Short mmCIF file of C-alpha atoms and ligand atoms in Angstrom, two decimals:
data_model
loop_
_atom_site.label_atom_id
_atom_site.label_comp_id
_atom_site.label_asym_id
_atom_site.label_seq_id
_atom_site.Cartn_x
_atom_site.Cartn_y
_atom_site.Cartn_z
CA MET A 1 0.00 0.00 0.00
CA LEU A 2 1.17 3.53 -0.75
CA SER A 3 2.28 5.83 2.06
CA TYR A 4 0.80 9.30 2.32
CA GLU A 5 4.01 10.83 0.95
CA GLU A 6 4.07 8.49 -2.04
CA ALA A 7 0.43 9.17 -2.84
CA GLN A 8 1.02 12.89 -2.55
CA GLN A 9 4.01 12.72 -4.85
CA HIS A 10 2.20 10.71 -7.49
CA LEU A 11 -0.88 12.91 -7.38
CA GLU A 12 1.13 16.10 -7.62
CA ALA A 13 3.02 14.71 -10.60
CA VAL A 14 -0.23 14.15 -12.49
CA GLY A 15 -1.81 17.48 -11.54
CA GLN A 16 -4.32 15.98 -9.07
CA ALA A 17 -2.96 17.21 -5.73
CA HIS A 18 -6.45 18.41 -4.70
CA VAL A 19 -7.40 14.77 -4.02
CA LEU A 20 -5.62 15.02 -0.65
CA GLN A 21 -6.86 18.49 0.29
CA PHE A 22 -8.93 17.21 3.24
CA TRP A 23 -6.28 14.80 4.55
CA SER A 24 -5.84 16.70 7.83
CA GLU A 25 -9.56 16.31 8.58
CA LEU A 26 -9.64 12.52 8.16
CA SER A 27 -9.57 10.05 11.03
CA ASP A 28 -6.87 7.35 11.10
CA GLU A 29 -9.32 4.82 9.81
CA GLU A 30 -10.47 7.06 6.95
CA ARG A 31 -6.84 7.73 6.03
CA GLN A 32 -6.10 4.01 5.86
CA SER A 33 -9.04 3.28 3.62
CA PHE A 34 -8.30 6.29 1.39
CA LEU A 35 -4.69 5.19 0.95
CA GLN A 36 -5.92 1.73 0.12
CA GLU A 37 -8.25 3.14 -2.52
CA LEU A 38 -5.45 5.28 -3.99
CA SER A 39 -3.10 2.31 -4.05
CA GLN A 40 -5.53 0.44 -6.26
CA LEU A 41 -5.77 3.30 -8.74
CA ASP A 42 -3.62 3.40 -11.81
CA LEU A 43 -1.97 6.65 -10.74
CA LYS A 44 0.36 6.68 -13.72
CA GLY A 45 -2.56 6.37 -16.13
CA LEU A 46 -4.54 9.02 -14.26
CA LYS A 47 -3.12 11.95 -16.20
CA ASN A 48 -4.12 10.44 -19.53
CA HIS A 49 -7.49 9.43 -18.18
CA CYS A 50 -8.31 12.94 -16.88
CA GLU A 51 -6.96 14.80 -19.87
CA GLY A 52 -8.62 12.37 -22.25
CA ALA A 53 -11.96 12.73 -20.50
CA GLN A 54 -11.74 16.52 -20.56
CA ARG A 55 -10.82 16.58 -24.25
CA ALA A 56 -13.48 14.07 -25.20
CA ALA A 57 -16.18 16.02 -23.39
CA GLU A 58 -15.20 19.19 -25.22
CA CYS A 59 -15.34 17.63 -28.70
CA PRO A 60 -18.73 17.02 -30.25
CA PRO A 61 -19.05 13.48 -31.66
CA GLU A 62 -17.67 13.14 -35.14
CA SER A 63 -20.38 13.05 -37.77
CA LEU A 64 -20.36 9.74 -39.62
CA ASP A 65 -23.02 10.50 -42.22
CA GLN A 66 -20.65 10.46 -45.18
CA HIS A 67 -19.31 7.04 -44.34
CA ILE A 68 -22.18 4.87 -43.23
CA GLU A 69 -24.11 2.20 -45.03
CA PRO A 70 -26.59 -0.40 -43.77
CA VAL A 71 -25.55 -3.95 -42.90
CA PRO A 72 -25.60 -5.82 -46.24
CA PRO A 73 -28.67 -8.02 -46.65
CA GLY A 74 -26.47 -11.14 -46.81
CA SER A 75 -25.32 -10.56 -43.23
CA ILE A 76 -28.71 -10.09 -41.70
CA GLY A 77 -31.34 -12.66 -40.81
CA SER A 78 -34.86 -11.94 -39.71
CA VAL A 79 -37.54 -13.74 -37.75
CA ARG A 80 -40.36 -12.05 -39.64
CA LYS A 81 -38.90 -12.57 -43.10
CA SER A 82 -37.79 -16.19 -42.64
CA ASP A 83 -39.95 -19.21 -43.39
CA GLY A 84 -41.03 -21.60 -40.66
CA LYS A 85 -38.62 -24.27 -41.84
CA SER A 86 -35.53 -22.07 -41.46
CA LEU A 87 -36.64 -20.92 -38.04
CA GLU A 88 -37.14 -24.53 -36.99
CA GLU A 89 -33.74 -25.54 -38.29
CA TRP A 90 -32.02 -22.73 -36.42
CA GLU A 91 -33.90 -23.56 -33.27
CA ASN A 92 -32.94 -27.18 -33.59
CA GLU A 93 -29.28 -26.29 -34.11
CA GLY A 94 -29.35 -23.97 -31.09
CA LEU A 95 -30.95 -26.63 -28.89
CA LEU A 96 -28.39 -29.15 -30.10
CA GLN A 97 -25.51 -26.86 -29.10
CA ILE A 98 -27.16 -26.23 -25.73
CA SER A 99 -27.68 -29.96 -25.20
CA LYS A 100 -23.95 -30.47 -25.71
CA SER A 101 -23.30 -27.86 -22.99
CA ARG A 102 -21.54 -25.62 -25.46
CA VAL A 103 -23.60 -22.50 -24.75
CA GLY A 104 -23.31 -20.09 -21.83
CA VAL A 105 -25.06 -16.84 -21.04
CA LEU A 106 -23.46 -13.71 -19.69
CA LEU A 107 -25.40 -10.99 -17.97
CA LEU A 108 -24.15 -7.42 -17.89
CA ALA A 109 -25.25 -6.26 -14.47
CA GLY A 110 -22.63 -3.78 -13.36
CA GLY A 111 -24.59 -0.62 -14.15
CA GLN A 112 -25.70 1.82 -11.51
CA GLY A 113 -29.26 2.15 -12.80
CA THR A 114 -29.31 5.86 -12.01
CA ARG A 115 -32.35 6.58 -14.15
CA LEU A 116 -34.44 3.95 -12.38
CA GLY A 117 -33.21 5.44 -9.14
CA VAL A 118 -33.25 2.48 -6.76
CA GLN A 119 -30.45 1.77 -4.31
CA TYR A 120 -30.10 -1.91 -5.21
CA PRO A 121 -29.16 -3.77 -8.41
CA LYS A 122 -31.70 -3.49 -11.21
CA GLY A 123 -32.00 -7.26 -11.50
CA MET A 124 -33.59 -7.30 -8.04
CA TYR A 125 -36.36 -5.01 -9.25
CA ASP A 126 -39.94 -6.26 -9.12
CA VAL A 127 -41.95 -4.55 -11.87
CA GLY A 128 -45.25 -5.53 -10.23
CA LEU A 129 -46.18 -8.71 -12.09
CA PRO A 130 -48.96 -10.78 -10.51
CA SER A 131 -46.25 -13.29 -9.40
CA ARG A 132 -44.04 -10.46 -8.05
CA LYS A 133 -41.01 -12.05 -9.68
CA THR A 134 -37.87 -9.97 -10.07
CA LEU A 135 -35.89 -9.65 -13.29
CA TYR A 136 -33.23 -12.02 -11.91
CA GLN A 137 -35.83 -14.66 -11.13
CA ILE A 138 -37.44 -14.44 -14.56
CA GLN A 139 -34.03 -14.87 -16.18
CA ALA A 140 -33.03 -17.78 -13.95
CA GLU A 141 -36.26 -19.57 -14.80
CA ARG A 142 -35.80 -19.03 -18.53
CA ILE A 143 -32.37 -20.62 -18.30
CA GLN A 144 -33.82 -23.65 -16.54
CA ARG A 145 -36.57 -24.04 -19.07
CA VAL A 146 -34.43 -23.75 -22.18
CA GLN A 147 -32.01 -26.24 -20.65
CA GLN A 148 -34.92 -28.60 -20.20
CA LEU A 149 -36.11 -28.06 -23.80
CA ALA A 150 -32.63 -28.93 -25.09
CA GLU A 151 -32.48 -32.06 -22.96
CA ARG A 152 -35.89 -33.19 -24.13
CA ARG A 153 -35.04 -32.65 -27.78
CA HIS A 154 -31.50 -33.97 -27.87
CA GLY A 155 -30.82 -36.10 -24.89
CA PRO A 156 -28.28 -36.01 -22.14
CA GLU A 157 -28.31 -33.70 -19.19
CA CYS A 158 -26.80 -30.33 -20.01
CA SER A 159 -26.08 -27.06 -18.33
CA ILE A 160 -26.03 -23.42 -19.35
CA PRO A 161 -23.57 -21.62 -17.08
CA TRP A 162 -24.70 -18.14 -16.15
CA TYR A 163 -21.88 -15.60 -15.87
CA ILE A 164 -22.92 -12.38 -14.19
CA MET A 165 -20.74 -9.30 -14.52
CA THR A 166 -21.25 -7.04 -11.54
CA SER A 167 -19.46 -3.98 -10.19
CA GLU A 168 -18.50 -2.67 -6.79
CA PHE A 169 -22.11 -1.44 -6.50
CA THR A 170 -23.88 -4.61 -7.47
CA LEU A 171 -21.73 -7.61 -6.50
CA ALA A 172 -22.46 -7.98 -2.79
CA PRO A 173 -26.25 -7.41 -2.98
CA THR A 174 -26.54 -9.65 -6.04
CA GLU A 175 -24.64 -12.47 -4.33
CA LYS A 176 -26.75 -12.13 -1.21
CA PHE A 177 -29.97 -12.09 -3.20
CA PHE A 178 -29.09 -15.24 -5.12
CA LYS A 179 -28.08 -17.06 -1.94
CA GLU A 180 -31.23 -16.02 -0.11
CA ASN A 181 -33.29 -17.29 -3.02
CA ASN A 182 -31.45 -20.56 -3.43
CA TYR A 183 -30.17 -19.51 -6.81
CA PHE A 184 -33.75 -19.75 -8.05
CA GLY A 185 -33.35 -23.48 -8.54
CA LEU A 186 -30.10 -23.30 -10.56
CA LYS A 187 -26.98 -25.12 -9.50
CA PRO A 188 -24.83 -22.60 -7.56
CA SER A 189 -21.77 -23.92 -9.40
CA ASP A 190 -23.38 -22.81 -12.67
CA VAL A 191 -23.88 -19.22 -11.50
CA LEU A 192 -20.59 -17.33 -11.67
CA MET A 193 -20.36 -13.72 -10.58
CA PHE A 194 -17.38 -11.51 -11.23
CA GLU A 195 -16.59 -7.84 -10.93
CA GLN A 196 -15.70 -5.25 -13.54
CA ARG A 197 -13.23 -2.43 -12.94
CA MET A 198 -14.06 1.05 -11.70
CA ILE A 199 -12.57 4.31 -12.91
CA PRO A 200 -12.65 7.86 -11.50
CA ALA A 201 -15.23 10.38 -12.61
CA VAL A 202 -13.65 13.61 -13.83
CA SER A 203 -14.83 17.23 -13.67
CA PHE A 204 -15.12 19.40 -16.78
CA ASP A 205 -11.76 20.96 -15.94
CA GLY A 206 -10.03 17.60 -15.90
CA LYS A 207 -9.87 16.97 -12.16
CA VAL A 208 -10.75 13.76 -10.35
CA ILE A 209 -14.02 14.33 -8.46
CA LEU A 210 -14.06 13.76 -4.72
CA GLN A 211 -17.24 12.09 -3.59
CA GLY A 212 -16.23 12.51 0.06
CA LYS A 213 -13.29 14.06 1.84
CA GLY A 214 -11.50 10.74 1.74
CA LYS A 215 -13.20 9.09 -1.25
CA ILE A 216 -12.89 9.45 -4.99
CA ALA A 217 -16.08 9.31 -7.11
CA MET A 218 -15.65 6.04 -8.97
CA ALA A 219 -17.88 4.55 -11.65
CA PRO A 220 -17.86 1.22 -13.45
CA ASP A 221 -15.99 1.41 -16.76
CA GLY A 222 -19.06 0.74 -18.93
CA ASN A 223 -20.47 -2.55 -20.14
CA GLY A 224 -17.51 -2.81 -22.53
CA GLY A 225 -15.45 -3.21 -19.36
CA LEU A 226 -16.53 -6.81 -19.91
CA TYR A 227 -13.46 -7.65 -21.96
CA GLN A 228 -10.99 -6.53 -19.31
CA ALA A 229 -13.09 -8.21 -16.65
CA LEU A 230 -13.03 -11.50 -18.59
CA VAL A 231 -9.25 -11.38 -18.33
CA ASP A 232 -9.08 -10.13 -14.73
CA ASN A 233 -11.36 -12.94 -13.59
CA ALA A 234 -10.14 -15.78 -15.83
CA VAL A 235 -13.63 -16.21 -17.25
CA LEU A 236 -12.44 -17.45 -20.64
CA GLU A 237 -10.40 -20.15 -18.92
CA ASP A 238 -13.50 -21.19 -17.04
CA MET A 239 -15.47 -21.32 -20.30
CA LYS A 240 -12.78 -23.44 -21.88
CA LYS A 241 -12.69 -25.82 -18.95
CA ARG A 242 -16.42 -26.31 -19.25
CA GLY A 243 -16.23 -26.87 -22.99
CA LEU A 244 -18.27 -23.77 -23.85
CA GLU A 245 -17.93 -22.47 -27.39
CA TYR A 246 -20.68 -19.87 -27.59
CA LEU A 247 -21.80 -17.07 -25.34
CA HIS A 248 -25.02 -15.09 -25.35
CA VAL A 249 -24.39 -11.69 -23.74
CA TYR A 250 -27.29 -9.47 -22.70
CA CYS A 251 -28.38 -6.56 -20.49
CA VAL A 252 -30.14 -6.97 -17.20
CA ASP A 253 -33.03 -4.68 -17.99
CA ASN A 254 -34.84 -6.27 -20.92
CA ILE A 255 -37.78 -8.10 -19.37
CA LEU A 256 -38.42 -10.04 -22.59
CA VAL A 257 -34.87 -11.29 -23.08
CA LYS A 258 -34.67 -14.83 -24.47
CA MET A 259 -31.74 -16.28 -22.58
CA ALA A 260 -29.56 -18.52 -24.76
CA ASP A 261 -32.19 -18.12 -27.49
CA PRO A 262 -31.83 -21.31 -29.54
CA VAL A 263 -33.05 -19.62 -32.74
CA PHE A 264 -30.45 -16.85 -32.47
CA ILE A 265 -27.68 -19.23 -31.42
CA GLY A 266 -28.62 -21.64 -34.20
CA PHE A 267 -28.70 -18.83 -36.78
CA CYS A 268 -25.26 -17.55 -35.77
CA VAL A 269 -23.72 -21.02 -35.58
CA SER A 270 -25.09 -22.12 -38.94
CA ARG A 271 -23.72 -18.93 -40.52
CA GLY A 272 -20.30 -19.62 -39.01
CA ALA A 273 -20.43 -16.21 -37.31
CA ASP A 274 -17.91 -15.22 -34.66
CA CYS A 275 -19.99 -12.29 -33.48
CA GLY A 276 -23.67 -11.48 -33.82
CA ALA A 277 -26.22 -8.95 -32.66
CA LYS A 278 -29.95 -9.09 -32.33
CA VAL A 279 -31.62 -5.98 -33.63
CA VAL A 280 -35.16 -4.65 -33.78
CA GLU A 281 -36.56 -2.39 -36.42
CA LYS A 282 -36.32 1.18 -35.14
CA ALA A 283 -39.75 2.42 -34.07
CA SER A 284 -39.17 5.81 -35.71
CA PRO A 285 -36.25 7.79 -37.12
CA VAL A 286 -35.93 9.71 -33.85
CA GLU A 287 -35.89 6.72 -31.52
CA PRO A 288 -32.64 7.25 -29.59
CA VAL A 289 -31.10 3.80 -30.05
CA GLY A 290 -27.79 2.90 -31.63
CA VAL A 291 -27.97 1.45 -35.11
CA VAL A 292 -25.95 -1.53 -36.31
CA CYS A 293 -24.40 -0.53 -39.62
CA ARG A 294 -21.11 -0.28 -41.48
CA VAL A 295 -18.76 2.66 -41.37
CA GLN A 296 -16.24 2.61 -44.20
CA GLY A 297 -16.95 -1.05 -44.59
CA VAL A 298 -16.49 -1.92 -40.92
CA THR A 299 -19.40 -3.11 -38.79
CA GLN A 300 -20.20 -1.01 -35.78
CA VAL A 301 -22.99 0.54 -33.76
CA VAL A 302 -23.56 4.18 -34.57
CA GLU A 303 -25.12 6.25 -31.83
CA TYR A 304 -28.07 8.47 -32.54
CA SER A 305 -25.89 11.50 -31.80
CA GLU A 306 -23.31 10.52 -34.42
CA ILE A 307 -25.58 10.99 -37.43
CA GLN A 308 -27.65 13.89 -38.69
CA PRO A 309 -31.46 13.69 -38.51
CA GLU A 310 -31.61 13.68 -42.34
CA THR A 311 -29.57 10.47 -42.40
CA ALA A 312 -31.67 8.87 -39.67
CA GLN A 313 -34.76 9.67 -41.74
CA LEU A 314 -33.56 8.15 -45.02
CA ARG A 315 -36.00 5.62 -46.39
CA GLY A 316 -35.67 2.81 -48.93
CA PRO A 317 -37.94 2.11 -51.92
CA GLY A 318 -40.54 0.31 -49.78
CA GLY A 319 -40.71 3.20 -47.27
CA GLU A 320 -38.62 1.35 -44.70
CA LEU A 321 -35.89 3.19 -42.79
CA VAL A 322 -32.47 2.64 -44.37
CA PHE A 323 -30.79 2.67 -40.94
CA SER A 324 -33.33 0.64 -39.06
CA ALA A 325 -31.28 -2.05 -37.28
CA GLY A 326 -31.75 -0.89 -33.67
CA ASN A 327 -29.21 -2.42 -31.32
CA ILE A 328 -30.78 -4.11 -28.27
CA CYS A 329 -27.65 -5.26 -26.45
CA ASN A 330 -28.15 -8.91 -27.18
CA HIS A 331 -25.02 -10.46 -28.56
CA PHE A 332 -23.55 -13.74 -29.69
CA PHE A 333 -19.83 -14.39 -29.40
CA THR A 334 -17.72 -17.44 -29.98
CA ARG A 335 -15.19 -18.16 -27.27
CA ALA A 336 -12.45 -17.98 -29.90
CA PHE A 337 -13.52 -14.44 -30.82
CA LEU A 338 -13.55 -13.36 -27.18
CA GLN A 339 -10.11 -14.85 -26.75
CA ASP A 340 -8.90 -12.79 -29.70
CA VAL A 341 -10.43 -9.64 -28.26
CA ALA A 342 -8.84 -10.34 -24.89
CA GLU A 343 -5.42 -10.93 -26.38
CA LYS A 344 -5.27 -8.36 -29.16
CA PHE A 345 -8.03 -5.81 -29.19
CA LYS A 346 -9.38 -4.96 -25.78
CA ASP A 347 -7.06 -2.00 -25.30
CA GLN A 348 -8.14 -0.49 -28.59
CA LEU A 349 -11.78 -0.13 -27.57
CA LYS A 350 -13.22 3.32 -28.03
CA GLN A 351 -14.02 5.43 -24.96
CA HIS A 352 -17.43 7.08 -24.82
CA VAL A 353 -18.27 10.17 -22.84
CA ALA A 354 -21.23 10.20 -20.48
CA LEU A 355 -22.03 13.46 -18.75
CA LYS A 356 -23.56 12.68 -15.36
CA LYS A 357 -24.62 14.31 -12.13
CA VAL A 358 -21.93 13.20 -9.70
CA PRO A 359 -22.36 14.09 -6.00
CA PHE A 360 -19.17 15.74 -4.71
CA VAL A 361 -17.52 17.76 -1.92
CA ASP A 362 -16.68 21.30 -2.93
CA SER A 363 -13.41 23.01 -2.03
CA CYS A 364 -14.89 24.19 1.28
CA GLY A 365 -15.77 20.63 2.19
CA ASN A 366 -19.53 20.93 1.62
CA GLN A 367 -21.36 17.93 0.24
CA VAL A 368 -23.13 18.92 -3.00
CA LYS A 369 -25.79 17.07 -4.96
CA PRO A 370 -25.65 18.64 -8.41
CA THR A 371 -28.85 19.38 -10.31
CA LYS A 372 -27.17 19.32 -13.69
CA PRO A 373 -24.31 17.23 -15.07
CA ASN A 374 -20.97 18.16 -13.52
CA GLY A 375 -18.90 15.10 -14.23
CA ILE A 376 -17.52 13.04 -17.06
CA LYS A 377 -17.68 9.27 -16.87
CA MET A 378 -15.73 7.47 -19.54
CA GLU A 379 -17.35 4.24 -20.63
CA LYS A 380 -16.56 1.42 -22.96
CA PHE A 381 -19.44 -0.29 -24.74
CA VAL A 382 -19.88 -4.00 -25.21
CA PHE A 383 -20.65 -3.62 -28.92
CA ASP A 384 -17.39 -1.85 -29.70
CA VAL A 385 -15.77 -5.17 -30.53
CA PHE A 386 -17.90 -5.57 -33.66
CA PRO A 387 -15.20 -4.00 -35.87
CA PHE A 388 -12.86 -6.86 -34.92
CA SER A 389 -15.24 -9.55 -36.08
CA ARG A 390 -14.36 -11.55 -39.18
CA ASN A 391 -17.87 -12.78 -39.80
CA PHE A 392 -20.49 -10.57 -38.22
CA VAL A 393 -24.21 -11.28 -38.55
CA ALA A 394 -27.25 -9.37 -37.39
CA PHE A 395 -30.56 -11.00 -36.59
CA GLU A 396 -33.74 -8.96 -36.62
CA VAL A 397 -36.32 -10.00 -34.06
CA VAL A 398 -39.83 -8.83 -33.30
CA ARG A 399 -39.85 -6.00 -30.79
CA GLU A 400 -43.11 -6.99 -29.06
CA ASP A 401 -41.67 -10.43 -28.46
CA GLU A 402 -38.15 -9.62 -27.42
CA PHE A 403 -37.46 -6.08 -26.35
CA SER A 404 -38.85 -4.01 -23.53
CA PRO A 405 -36.12 -2.53 -21.34
CA LEU A 406 -36.48 -1.14 -17.85
CA LYS A 407 -34.52 2.11 -17.80
CA ASN A 408 -36.66 4.78 -16.13
CA ALA A 409 -38.72 5.18 -13.00
CA ASP A 410 -42.50 5.11 -13.30
CA GLY A 411 -43.93 8.30 -14.67
CA ALA A 412 -41.63 8.25 -17.70
CA PRO A 413 -43.50 7.58 -20.96
CA THR A 414 -41.19 4.76 -22.05
CA ASP A 415 -39.05 1.95 -20.65
CA SER A 416 -40.52 2.11 -17.14
CA PRO A 417 -41.66 -0.60 -14.70
CA THR A 418 -45.19 -0.19 -16.06
CA THR A 419 -44.22 -0.54 -19.72
CA ALA A 420 -41.99 -3.54 -18.92
CA ARG A 421 -44.78 -5.26 -16.96
CA ASN A 422 -47.32 -4.50 -19.68
CA SER A 423 -45.06 -5.86 -22.42
CA LEU A 424 -44.66 -9.16 -20.62
CA LEU A 425 -48.38 -9.50 -19.79
CA ASN A 426 -49.36 -8.61 -23.35
CA GLN A 427 -47.05 -11.29 -24.64
CA HIS A 428 -48.51 -13.87 -22.29
CA CYS A 429 -52.06 -12.94 -23.31
CA ARG A 430 -51.04 -13.45 -26.94
CA TRP A 431 -49.54 -16.86 -26.10
CA ALA A 432 -52.62 -18.00 -24.17
CA VAL A 433 -55.01 -16.88 -26.91
CA ALA A 434 -52.81 -18.47 -29.61
CA ALA A 435 -52.91 -21.72 -27.61
CA GLY A 436 -56.70 -21.70 -27.88
CA ALA A 437 -57.71 -20.26 -24.49
CA THR A 438 -60.44 -17.74 -23.92
CA LEU A 439 -59.30 -15.20 -21.37
CA LEU A 440 -61.94 -13.37 -19.36
CA ASP A 441 -60.89 -9.86 -18.42
CA GLU A 442 -61.57 -8.32 -15.00
CA HIS A 443 -65.20 -7.66 -16.02
CA GLY A 444 -65.72 -11.24 -17.14
CA LYS A 445 -65.66 -10.25 -20.82
CA ALA A 446 -63.82 -12.48 -23.28
CA VAL A 447 -60.63 -10.96 -24.62
CA PRO A 448 -60.94 -10.90 -28.41
CA PRO A 449 -58.13 -12.82 -30.13
CA SER A 450 -57.01 -9.75 -32.05
CA SER A 451 -56.69 -7.49 -29.03
CA SER A 452 -52.93 -7.63 -29.06
CA VAL A 453 -51.56 -4.16 -28.47
CA SER A 454 -48.19 -2.58 -28.92
CA VAL A 455 -45.23 -2.75 -26.56
CA GLY A 456 -45.84 -1.15 -23.21
CA ASP A 457 -49.61 -0.54 -23.59
CA ALA A 458 -51.91 -1.90 -20.89
CA PRO A 459 -52.65 -5.60 -21.50
CA PRO A 460 -56.22 -6.77 -22.17
CA ALA A 461 -56.04 -9.06 -19.12
CA GLN A 462 -53.65 -10.07 -16.33
CA CYS A 463 -52.27 -13.38 -17.58
CA GLU A 464 -48.79 -14.42 -16.52
CA ILE A 465 -47.08 -17.62 -17.59
CA SER A 466 -44.09 -18.85 -15.63
CA PRO A 467 -40.94 -19.36 -17.70
CA LEU A 468 -40.73 -22.74 -15.96
CA VAL A 469 -43.87 -23.71 -17.88
CA SER A 470 -43.11 -22.06 -21.20
CA TYR A 471 -39.99 -20.34 -22.53
CA PHE A 472 -41.49 -18.76 -25.60
CA GLY A 473 -45.11 -19.88 -25.84
CA GLU A 474 -44.33 -23.55 -26.53
CA GLY A 475 -46.33 -26.39 -24.98
CA LEU A 476 -49.30 -24.24 -24.02
CA ASP A 477 -51.91 -25.69 -26.35
CA GLN A 478 -52.10 -28.96 -24.45
CA LEU A 479 -52.68 -27.02 -21.23
CA LEU A 480 -54.90 -24.19 -22.38
CA LYS A 481 -56.74 -25.26 -25.53
CA GLU A 482 -60.50 -24.64 -25.34
CA ARG A 483 -60.30 -23.48 -21.77
CA THR A 484 -62.01 -20.40 -20.48
CA LEU A 485 -59.80 -18.73 -17.91
CA LYS A 486 -60.67 -16.05 -15.44
CA THR A 487 -57.96 -13.45 -14.90
CA PRO A 488 -55.80 -12.60 -13.05
CA PHE A 489 -54.42 -15.94 -14.11
CA ILE A 490 -50.98 -17.20 -13.18
CA LEU A 491 -49.84 -20.31 -14.95
CA ASP A 492 -47.07 -21.68 -12.76
CA GLU A 493 -45.84 -25.27 -12.54
CA LYS A 494 -48.44 -26.21 -9.94
CA ARG A 495 -51.32 -24.83 -11.98
CA ALA A 496 -49.90 -26.49 -15.07
CA SER A 497 -49.93 -29.93 -13.45
CA GLU A 498 -53.48 -29.35 -12.17
CA LEU A 499 -54.60 -28.46 -15.67
CA GLN A 500 -52.83 -31.48 -17.06
CA ALA A 501 -54.57 -33.74 -14.56
CA GLN A 502 -58.04 -32.39 -15.41
P1 LIG B 1 -27.26 1.28 -19.17
O1 LIG B 1 -26.43 1.99 -20.13
O2 LIG B 1 -28.73 1.31 -19.38
O3 LIG B 1 -26.89 1.80 -17.72
O4 LIG B 1 -26.75 -0.20 -19.08
P2 LIG B 1 -27.48 1.52 -16.30
O5 LIG B 1 -26.36 1.64 -15.37
O6 LIG B 1 -28.25 0.23 -16.22
O7 LIG B 1 -28.52 2.68 -16.08
P3 LIG B 1 -28.31 4.28 -15.97
O8 LIG B 1 -27.77 4.72 -17.31
O9 LIG B 1 -27.38 4.54 -14.85
O10 LIG B 1 -29.70 4.74 -15.71
C1 LIG B 1 -27.04 -1.18 -20.02
C2 LIG B 1 -26.59 -2.50 -19.43
O11 LIG B 1 -25.19 -2.49 -19.24
C3 LIG B 1 -24.89 -2.82 -17.89
C4 LIG B 1 -26.12 -2.47 -17.10
O12 LIG B 1 -26.16 -3.17 -15.87
C5 LIG B 1 -27.21 -2.85 -18.08
O13 LIG B 1 -27.43 -4.24 -18.07
N1 LIG B 1 -23.70 -2.06 -17.47
C6 LIG B 1 -23.66 -0.72 -17.63
C7 LIG B 1 -22.65 -2.74 -16.93
O14 LIG B 1 -22.68 -3.98 -16.77
N2 LIG B 1 -21.54 -2.03 -16.56
C8 LIG B 1 -21.46 -0.69 -16.70
O15 LIG B 1 -20.41 -0.11 -16.35
C9 LIG B 1 -22.54 -0.01 -17.26
#
């Protein structure tokens, strides 16, 4: 551990002497823990980090309009545009790979969830479903179910290891939550949590921000911190030891995420892809999502802020948006590709600037909660490895079926607990009706089969189907066909066996 004098020397050398300005006011204990924190920092790299952050925040993003083109049709598959036979073949291939225990899933759960505004990890959030399940529980159950589907289709017992990337903020509560809930029925040895790195937040004048008198404001290094974290925590070695070849990487907040989706896995594997991304058609030209496209021939995600509105609005001959492949943070990687990234490319990843409100102590020692952004957080993004792929594919999926993220607190018009809950319940109503059930709404009126509504709108009835019963609508006809069901209706395993016995 550094001594006070060493820390002071290093900090002075990189123009950050203010970090120790409250040293005389700290207790012995606070001094010890501050020195410990400083010892873990890359003090040599701090100068570059601070200057880089300041410069990056001052420069507007480079406009890419002149250089972009859509992903070529040959590199993009689509659920809507494919025939049933292809979809079945991909699903079968995906289930086969899962049954051979070659597929793992990796959850990005290191974010601070500032927009949602809760003090615990987002995965522990309960969006108010009739079952009161949290996002973590829904995901754990989907893993179990798809594992079971693979075993039924292709034989021997298999497992889908679940890697969970956390950060200093989310690791301890996530671990505790999983333990308290018995890993939601998964084998604890198949749930592997690891931590990503943290980096200092920087003020607009290039100074490290002090969160307390003896504490630097640190933030996780973005979900692209994954690649460094894979190395730090020997995750690729673990994958190799388990015989995993493919990884499905996804964000914690999409309530509709299809974990280890066999169709997506099967599509990517049969195309020989090393890297793949699920996309949804952009809802409108102004929807603020990144678009998967090519820039000077290289695949990447272009942020909404990097192109002009005229480019975002370009339409093709059929009226469709030219740049419509909305990125939904749902990726396929081969282990070999990740190994390559870890060995050769991870230090070349772009840094993105996020301007955030970072609580700090001012020079008089007062604690301040800023009302407008005062700090720069530099983040890496998980998709920034696309340019290193040798065979990239995109796969367009149906938004209502696969994408409804939880980003904001209730009250926001989009991506809130209410819209996430509604999206899931709408989907389950569609599944039940498609399986031949008649759902009675709260007034006892039959829900018409065509009452499916768009993502986030209130569902016609409260019908929730446990992922342990159905992963994506499969197997419901034998349980629900020709039944009239009062809602709220929860189809869990117990109810399913009762229905089967009737
Ligand atoms: P977001 O960019 O939506 O960030 O993360 P967030 O932290 O969840 O929410 P805000 O912006 O503070 O409101 C997208 C995904 O990337 C993960 C998040 O946990 C989420 O699954 N993430 C984000 C990380 O794993 N690490 C990070 O450093 C940042």
